[in-house]
Coordinates of C-alpha atoms in Angstrom, one line a residue:
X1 CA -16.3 -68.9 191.7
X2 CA -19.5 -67.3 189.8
X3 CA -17.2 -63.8 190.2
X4 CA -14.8 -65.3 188.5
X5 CA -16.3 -67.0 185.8
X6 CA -18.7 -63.8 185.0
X7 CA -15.5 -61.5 185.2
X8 CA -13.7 -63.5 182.5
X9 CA -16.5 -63.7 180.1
X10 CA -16.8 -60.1 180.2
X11 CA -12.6 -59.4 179.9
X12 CA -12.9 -57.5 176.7
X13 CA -16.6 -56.0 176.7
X14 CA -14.9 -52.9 178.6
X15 CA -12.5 -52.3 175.5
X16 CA -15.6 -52.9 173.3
X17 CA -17.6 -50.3 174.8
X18 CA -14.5 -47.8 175.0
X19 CA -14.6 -48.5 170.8
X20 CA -18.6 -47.6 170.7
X21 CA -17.5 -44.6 172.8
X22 CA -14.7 -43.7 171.2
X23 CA -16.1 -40.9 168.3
X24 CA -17.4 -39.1 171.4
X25 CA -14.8 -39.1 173.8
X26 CA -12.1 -38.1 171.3
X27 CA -14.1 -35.8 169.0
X28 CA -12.6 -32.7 170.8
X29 CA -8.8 -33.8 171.3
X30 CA -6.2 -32.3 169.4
X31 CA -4.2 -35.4 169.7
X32 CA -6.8 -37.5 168.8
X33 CA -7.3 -39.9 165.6
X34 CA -9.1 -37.6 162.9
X35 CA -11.7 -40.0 162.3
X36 CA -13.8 -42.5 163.9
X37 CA -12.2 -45.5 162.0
X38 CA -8.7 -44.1 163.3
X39 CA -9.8 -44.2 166.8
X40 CA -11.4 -47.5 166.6
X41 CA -7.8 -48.8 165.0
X42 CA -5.5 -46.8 168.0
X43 CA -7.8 -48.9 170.8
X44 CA -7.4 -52.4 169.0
X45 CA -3.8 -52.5 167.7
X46 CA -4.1 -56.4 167.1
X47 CA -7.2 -56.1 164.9
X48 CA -7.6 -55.1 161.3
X49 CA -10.9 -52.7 160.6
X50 CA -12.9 -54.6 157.6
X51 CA -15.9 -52.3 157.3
X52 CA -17.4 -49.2 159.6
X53 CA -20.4 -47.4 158.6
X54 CA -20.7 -44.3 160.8
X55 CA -23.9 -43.0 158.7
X56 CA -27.1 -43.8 161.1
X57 CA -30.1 -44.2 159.8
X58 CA -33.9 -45.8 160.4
X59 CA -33.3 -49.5 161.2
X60 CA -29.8 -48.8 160.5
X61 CA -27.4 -48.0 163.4
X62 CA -23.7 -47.3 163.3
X63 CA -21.3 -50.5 163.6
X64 CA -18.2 -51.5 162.4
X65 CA -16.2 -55.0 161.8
X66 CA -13.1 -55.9 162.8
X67 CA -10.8 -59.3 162.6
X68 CA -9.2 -59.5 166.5
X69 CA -6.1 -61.8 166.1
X70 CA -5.2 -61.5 169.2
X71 CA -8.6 -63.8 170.3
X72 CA -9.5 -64.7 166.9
X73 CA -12.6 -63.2 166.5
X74 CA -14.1 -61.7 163.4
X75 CA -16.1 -59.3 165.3
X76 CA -19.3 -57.1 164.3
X77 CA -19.7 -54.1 167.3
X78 CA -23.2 -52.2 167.1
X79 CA -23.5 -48.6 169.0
X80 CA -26.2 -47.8 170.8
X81 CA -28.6 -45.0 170.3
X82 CA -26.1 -41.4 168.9
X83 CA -29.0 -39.9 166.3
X84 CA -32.2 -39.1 165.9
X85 CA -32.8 -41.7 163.3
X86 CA -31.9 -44.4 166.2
X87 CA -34.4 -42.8 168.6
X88 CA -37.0 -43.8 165.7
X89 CA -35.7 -47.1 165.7
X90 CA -36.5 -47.0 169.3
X91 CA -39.3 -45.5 168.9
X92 CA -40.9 -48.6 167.1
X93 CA -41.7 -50.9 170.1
X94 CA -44.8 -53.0 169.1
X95 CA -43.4 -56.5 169.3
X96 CA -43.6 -58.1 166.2
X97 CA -43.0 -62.3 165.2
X98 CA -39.9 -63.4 165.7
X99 CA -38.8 -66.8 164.8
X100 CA -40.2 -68.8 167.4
X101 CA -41.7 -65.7 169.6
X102 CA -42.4 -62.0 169.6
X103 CA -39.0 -59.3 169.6
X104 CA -39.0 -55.6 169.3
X105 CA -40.0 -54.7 165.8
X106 CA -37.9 -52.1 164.9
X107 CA -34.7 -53.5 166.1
X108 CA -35.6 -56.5 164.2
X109 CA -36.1 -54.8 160.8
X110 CA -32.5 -53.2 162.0
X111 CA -31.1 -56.9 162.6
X112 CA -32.3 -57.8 158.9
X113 CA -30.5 -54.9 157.9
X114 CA -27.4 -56.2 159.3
X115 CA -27.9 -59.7 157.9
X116 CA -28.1 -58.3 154.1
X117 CA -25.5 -55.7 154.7
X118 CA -23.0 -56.8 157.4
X119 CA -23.2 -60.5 156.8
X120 CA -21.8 -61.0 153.6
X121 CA -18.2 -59.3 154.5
X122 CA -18.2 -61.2 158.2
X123 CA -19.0 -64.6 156.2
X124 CA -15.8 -63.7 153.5
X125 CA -13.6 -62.5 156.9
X126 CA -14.5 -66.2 158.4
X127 CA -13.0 -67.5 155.0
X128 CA -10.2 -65.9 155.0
X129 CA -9.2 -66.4 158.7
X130 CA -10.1 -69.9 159.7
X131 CA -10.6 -70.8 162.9
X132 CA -11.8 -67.9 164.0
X133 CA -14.8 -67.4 165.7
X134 CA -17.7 -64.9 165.0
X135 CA -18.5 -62.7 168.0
X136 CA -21.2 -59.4 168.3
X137 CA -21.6 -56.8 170.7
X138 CA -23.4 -53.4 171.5
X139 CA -24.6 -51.2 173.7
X140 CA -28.0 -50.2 174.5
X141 CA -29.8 -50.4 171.5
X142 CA -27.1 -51.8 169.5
X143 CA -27.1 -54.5 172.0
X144 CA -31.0 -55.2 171.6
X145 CA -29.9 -55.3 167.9
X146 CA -26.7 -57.6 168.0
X147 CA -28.4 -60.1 169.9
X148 CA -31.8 -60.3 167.4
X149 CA -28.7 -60.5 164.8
X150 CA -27.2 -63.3 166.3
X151 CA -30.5 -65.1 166.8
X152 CA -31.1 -64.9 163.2
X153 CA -27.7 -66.7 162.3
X154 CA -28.4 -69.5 164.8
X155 CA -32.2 -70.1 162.9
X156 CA -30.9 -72.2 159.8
X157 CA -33.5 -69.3 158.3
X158 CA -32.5 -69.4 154.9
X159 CA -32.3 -66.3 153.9
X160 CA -29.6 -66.0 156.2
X161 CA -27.9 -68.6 154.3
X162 CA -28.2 -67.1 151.8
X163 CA -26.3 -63.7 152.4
X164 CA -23.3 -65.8 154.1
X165 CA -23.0 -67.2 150.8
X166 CA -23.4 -64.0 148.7
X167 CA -20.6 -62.7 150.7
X168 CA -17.9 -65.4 150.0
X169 CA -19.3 -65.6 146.3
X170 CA -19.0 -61.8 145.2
X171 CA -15.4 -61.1 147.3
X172 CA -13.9 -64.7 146.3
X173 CA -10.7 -64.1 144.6
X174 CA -9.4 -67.5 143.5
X175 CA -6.1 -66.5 143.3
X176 CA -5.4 -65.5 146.8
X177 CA -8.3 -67.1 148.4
X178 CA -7.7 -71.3 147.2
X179 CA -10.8 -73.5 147.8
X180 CA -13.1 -72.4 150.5
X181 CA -14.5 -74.4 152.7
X182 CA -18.7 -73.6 152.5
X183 CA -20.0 -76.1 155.4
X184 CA -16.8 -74.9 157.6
X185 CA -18.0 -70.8 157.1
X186 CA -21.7 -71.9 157.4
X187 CA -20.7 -74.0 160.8
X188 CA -18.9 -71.0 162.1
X189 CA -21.6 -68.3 161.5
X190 CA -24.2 -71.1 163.5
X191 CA -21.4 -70.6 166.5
X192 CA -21.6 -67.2 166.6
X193 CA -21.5 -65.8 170.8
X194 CA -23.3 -62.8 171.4
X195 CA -22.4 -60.2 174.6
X196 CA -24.9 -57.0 174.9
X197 CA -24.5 -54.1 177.6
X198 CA -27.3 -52.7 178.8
X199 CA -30.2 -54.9 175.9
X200 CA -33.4 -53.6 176.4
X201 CA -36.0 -55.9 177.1
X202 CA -37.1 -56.5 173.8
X203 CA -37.8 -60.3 173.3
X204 CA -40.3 -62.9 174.7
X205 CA -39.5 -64.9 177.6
X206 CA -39.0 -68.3 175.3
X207 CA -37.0 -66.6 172.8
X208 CA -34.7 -65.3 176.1
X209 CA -34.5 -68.8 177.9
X210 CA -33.5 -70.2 174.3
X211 CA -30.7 -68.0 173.7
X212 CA -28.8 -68.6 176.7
X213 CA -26.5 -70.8 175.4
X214 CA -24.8 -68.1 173.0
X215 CA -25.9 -64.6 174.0
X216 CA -25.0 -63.3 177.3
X217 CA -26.3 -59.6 178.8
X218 CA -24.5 -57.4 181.0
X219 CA -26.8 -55.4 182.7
X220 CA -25.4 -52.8 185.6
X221 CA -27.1 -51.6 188.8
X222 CA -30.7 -49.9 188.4
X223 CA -29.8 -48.6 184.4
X224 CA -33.4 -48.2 183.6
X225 CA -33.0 -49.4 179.5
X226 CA -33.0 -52.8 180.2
X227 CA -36.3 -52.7 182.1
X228 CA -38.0 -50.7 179.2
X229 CA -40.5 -52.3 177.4
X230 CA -44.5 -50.9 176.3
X231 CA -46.1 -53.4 179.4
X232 CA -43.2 -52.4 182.5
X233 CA -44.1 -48.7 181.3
X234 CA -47.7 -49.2 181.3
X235 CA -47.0 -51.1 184.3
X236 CA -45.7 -48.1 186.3
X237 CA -48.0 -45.5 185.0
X238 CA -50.8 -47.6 186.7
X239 CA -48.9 -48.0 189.4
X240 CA -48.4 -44.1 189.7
X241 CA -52.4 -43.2 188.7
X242 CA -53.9 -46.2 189.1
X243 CA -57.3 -46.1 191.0
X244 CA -55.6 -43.7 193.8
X245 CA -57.2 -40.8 194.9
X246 CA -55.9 -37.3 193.7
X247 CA -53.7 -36.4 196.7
X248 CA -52.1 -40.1 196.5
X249 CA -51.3 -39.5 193.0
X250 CA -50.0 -36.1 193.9
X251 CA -47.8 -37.8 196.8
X252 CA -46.8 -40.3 194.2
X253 CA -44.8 -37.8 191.5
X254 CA -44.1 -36.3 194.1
X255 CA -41.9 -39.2 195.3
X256 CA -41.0 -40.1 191.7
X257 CA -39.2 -36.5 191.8
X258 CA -37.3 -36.7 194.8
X259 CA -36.3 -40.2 193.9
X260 CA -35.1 -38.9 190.2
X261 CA -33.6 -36.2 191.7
X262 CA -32.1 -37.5 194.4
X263 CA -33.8 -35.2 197.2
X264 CA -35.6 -37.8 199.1
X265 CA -33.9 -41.1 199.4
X266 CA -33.3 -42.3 196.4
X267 CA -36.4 -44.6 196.5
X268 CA -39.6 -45.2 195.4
X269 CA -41.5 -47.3 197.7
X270 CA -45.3 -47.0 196.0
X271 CA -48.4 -47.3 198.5
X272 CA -49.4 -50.3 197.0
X273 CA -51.2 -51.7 199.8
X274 CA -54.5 -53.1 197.2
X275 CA -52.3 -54.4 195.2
X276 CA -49.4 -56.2 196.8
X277 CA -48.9 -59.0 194.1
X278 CA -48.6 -58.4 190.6
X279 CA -50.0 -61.4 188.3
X280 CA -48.4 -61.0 184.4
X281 CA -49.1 -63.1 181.6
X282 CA -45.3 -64.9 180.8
X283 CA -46.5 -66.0 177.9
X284 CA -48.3 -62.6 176.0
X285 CA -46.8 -61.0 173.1
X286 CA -46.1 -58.0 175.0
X287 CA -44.6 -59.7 177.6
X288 CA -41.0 -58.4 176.8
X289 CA -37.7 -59.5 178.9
X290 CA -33.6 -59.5 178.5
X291 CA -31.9 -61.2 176.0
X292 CA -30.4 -64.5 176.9
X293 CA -28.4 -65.8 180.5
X294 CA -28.3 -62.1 182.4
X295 CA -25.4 -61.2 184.6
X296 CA -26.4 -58.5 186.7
X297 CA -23.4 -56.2 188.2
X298 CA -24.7 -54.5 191.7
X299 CA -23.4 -53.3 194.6
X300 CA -21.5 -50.4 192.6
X301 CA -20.5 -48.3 194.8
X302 CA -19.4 -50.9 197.6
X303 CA -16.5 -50.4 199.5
X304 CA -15.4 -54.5 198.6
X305 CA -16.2 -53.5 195.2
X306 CA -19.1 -54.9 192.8
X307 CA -20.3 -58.0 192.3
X308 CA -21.6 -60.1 189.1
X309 CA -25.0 -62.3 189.6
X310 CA -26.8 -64.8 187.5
X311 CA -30.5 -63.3 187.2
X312 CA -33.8 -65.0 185.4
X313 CA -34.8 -62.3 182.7
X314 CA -37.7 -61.9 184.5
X315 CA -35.9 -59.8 187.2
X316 CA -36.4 -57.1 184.9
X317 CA -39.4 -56.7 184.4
X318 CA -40.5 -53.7 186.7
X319 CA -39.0 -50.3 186.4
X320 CA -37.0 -48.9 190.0
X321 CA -37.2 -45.4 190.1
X322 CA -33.2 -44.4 191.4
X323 CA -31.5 -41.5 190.8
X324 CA -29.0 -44.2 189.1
X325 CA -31.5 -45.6 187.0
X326 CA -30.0 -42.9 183.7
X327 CA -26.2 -42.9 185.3
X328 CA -26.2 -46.9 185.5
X329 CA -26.7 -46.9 181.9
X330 CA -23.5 -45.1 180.8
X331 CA -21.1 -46.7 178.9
X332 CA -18.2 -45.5 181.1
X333 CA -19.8 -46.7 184.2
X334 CA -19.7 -50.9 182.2
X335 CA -16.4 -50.1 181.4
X336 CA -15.5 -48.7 185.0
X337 CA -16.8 -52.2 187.1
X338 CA -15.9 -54.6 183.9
X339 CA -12.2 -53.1 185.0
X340 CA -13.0 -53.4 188.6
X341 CA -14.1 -56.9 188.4
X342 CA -11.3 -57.5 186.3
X343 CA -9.1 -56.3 188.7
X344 CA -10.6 -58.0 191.8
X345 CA -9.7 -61.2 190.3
X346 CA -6.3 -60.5 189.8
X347 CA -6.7 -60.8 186.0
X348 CA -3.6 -59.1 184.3
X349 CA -4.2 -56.4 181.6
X350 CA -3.4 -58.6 178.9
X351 CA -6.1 -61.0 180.3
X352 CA -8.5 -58.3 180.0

């Protein structure tokens, strides 16, 4: 079934977001790893840490790269936003050209940041465990990032090229590494898969649709980050102000507040009686949407559990005022129905 197929593409994104997670979760423990690499080490016990840099900065969020033998993957996870310097990365949300579209332009300057500095030692970790296959991942913004990252090593850009190779040339060591195989590396970098939790909306619709072969997007419940973008907040703002009177408008924060809050019930259902249909332009710059094929995990809180559902990116592109729409985008909560769906498969824990 769809459940099933969903649930076990998704089998280890729980443990990935538990690694993003991990820094915080563990920072106060006396038992706990001393560091963030050590934690990231206890919680994948079949992988070897190549490279973490846990120093944030503009266009440069945390990440770390690991070699998991136990699915051979070399793998490159991204955190989400931690620091004030990824809020400003965040903050930049003019889309920009991308490729063959328009992407959030400060998580793309971050994505050529991890092309010229995380590239070159995932390239040499593909040489030195063949057969393996390249895999990214992230949260939030991480995830917005990890999947413009991935896009750039499907583009034959060569640039791109360029840095796989400078990898493999400067950590080559003839004596232990033989002959390596250059078209092989190159081949495996252009299969890379991509799986975000909770991406932002932060590439045009074409770019979206032609990702969907190798970037998937998790995206649970009413989590309000996937559904940012400049236009779905200008959007609701003129939904909220538009050309209503004053005491409309007051009604309508007023709703917004019990909804947020959870004192009314835990809806906003606009008057928008004027305005029942909502034309936008799929094809604008601004027009921003999901990365990739988007599984959406509802029904949360159901008694038979939640469920995983392929959605268009275009689902996304209005913002629901919930008093979930913050909670949804937890980590914990992925991690919680990944688990769950895990579970209501039967998969075993090895399987996840």
């Amino acid at each position: 079934s769809r459940t099933v197929f969903f649930a076990k593409s998704f089998r280890n994104l729980d443990s990935l977001v538990e690694d993003s997670l991990a820094p915080i979760k563990h920072a106060e423990s006396a038992e706990s790893p001393t560091s963030h690499d050590e934690v990231v080490e206890s919680l994948m016990p079949q992988s070897d840490l190549l490279h973490s840099d846990w120093d944030t900065g503009m266009f440069s969020p945390s990440c770390y790269a690991a070699v998991d033998h136990e699915h051979r993957w070399v793998l490159l996870a991204i955190r989400g936003t931690f620091h004030s310097s990824d809020a400003l990365t965040d903050a930049c949300a003019d889309e920009c050209e991308f490729l063959d579209g328009y992407a959030h332009a400060g998580m793309c300057a971050a994505a050529w940041n991890m092309i010229k500095e995380q590239l070159p030692k995932l390239a040499l970790a593909l040489h030195r465990n063949p057969g393996y296959e390249l895999v990214t991942t992230g949260h939030s913004m991480g995830g917005g990032v990890a999947a413009l990252f991935t896009m750039l090593l499907h583009s034959d850009d060569a640039d791109v090229e360029k840095a796989a190779i400078a990898g493999i040339s400067e950590g080559f060591d003839p004596e232990a590494d033989g002959d390596f195989d250059l078209e092989a590396i190159l081949a495996a970098v252009r299969r890379s898969q991509c799986y975000t939790i909770a991406s932002p909306s932060l590439v045009s619709l074409n770019l979206s649709l032609g990702c969907e072969d190798y970037i998937t997007s998790a995206i649970c419940g009413k989590d309000i980050v996937p559904r940012l973008s400049i236009d779905n907040v200008k959007n609701l703002v003129d939904q909220l102000v538009g050309a209503a009177p004053l005491k409309r408008t007051i009604n309508a924060f007023k709703k917004v507040g019990e909804a947020i809050t959870g004192a009314g019930n835990g809806e906003v259902d606009l008057d928008r009686s004027t305005n029942d249909f909502e034309l936008r332009n799929h094809s604008s710059s601004s027009f921003m949407v999901p990365p990739g094929r988007v599984v959406h995990l509802r029904h949360l809180n159901s008694e038979r559990g939640p469920v995983s559902e392929l959605r268009h990116p275009t689902a996304f592109t209005q913002i629901h005022l919930s008093p979930r729409m913050f909670l949804d985008h937890f980590p914990t909560i992925y991690t919680s129905v990944l688990h769950r769906l895990c579970k209501a498969e039967g998969m075993s824990e090895e399987e996840k």
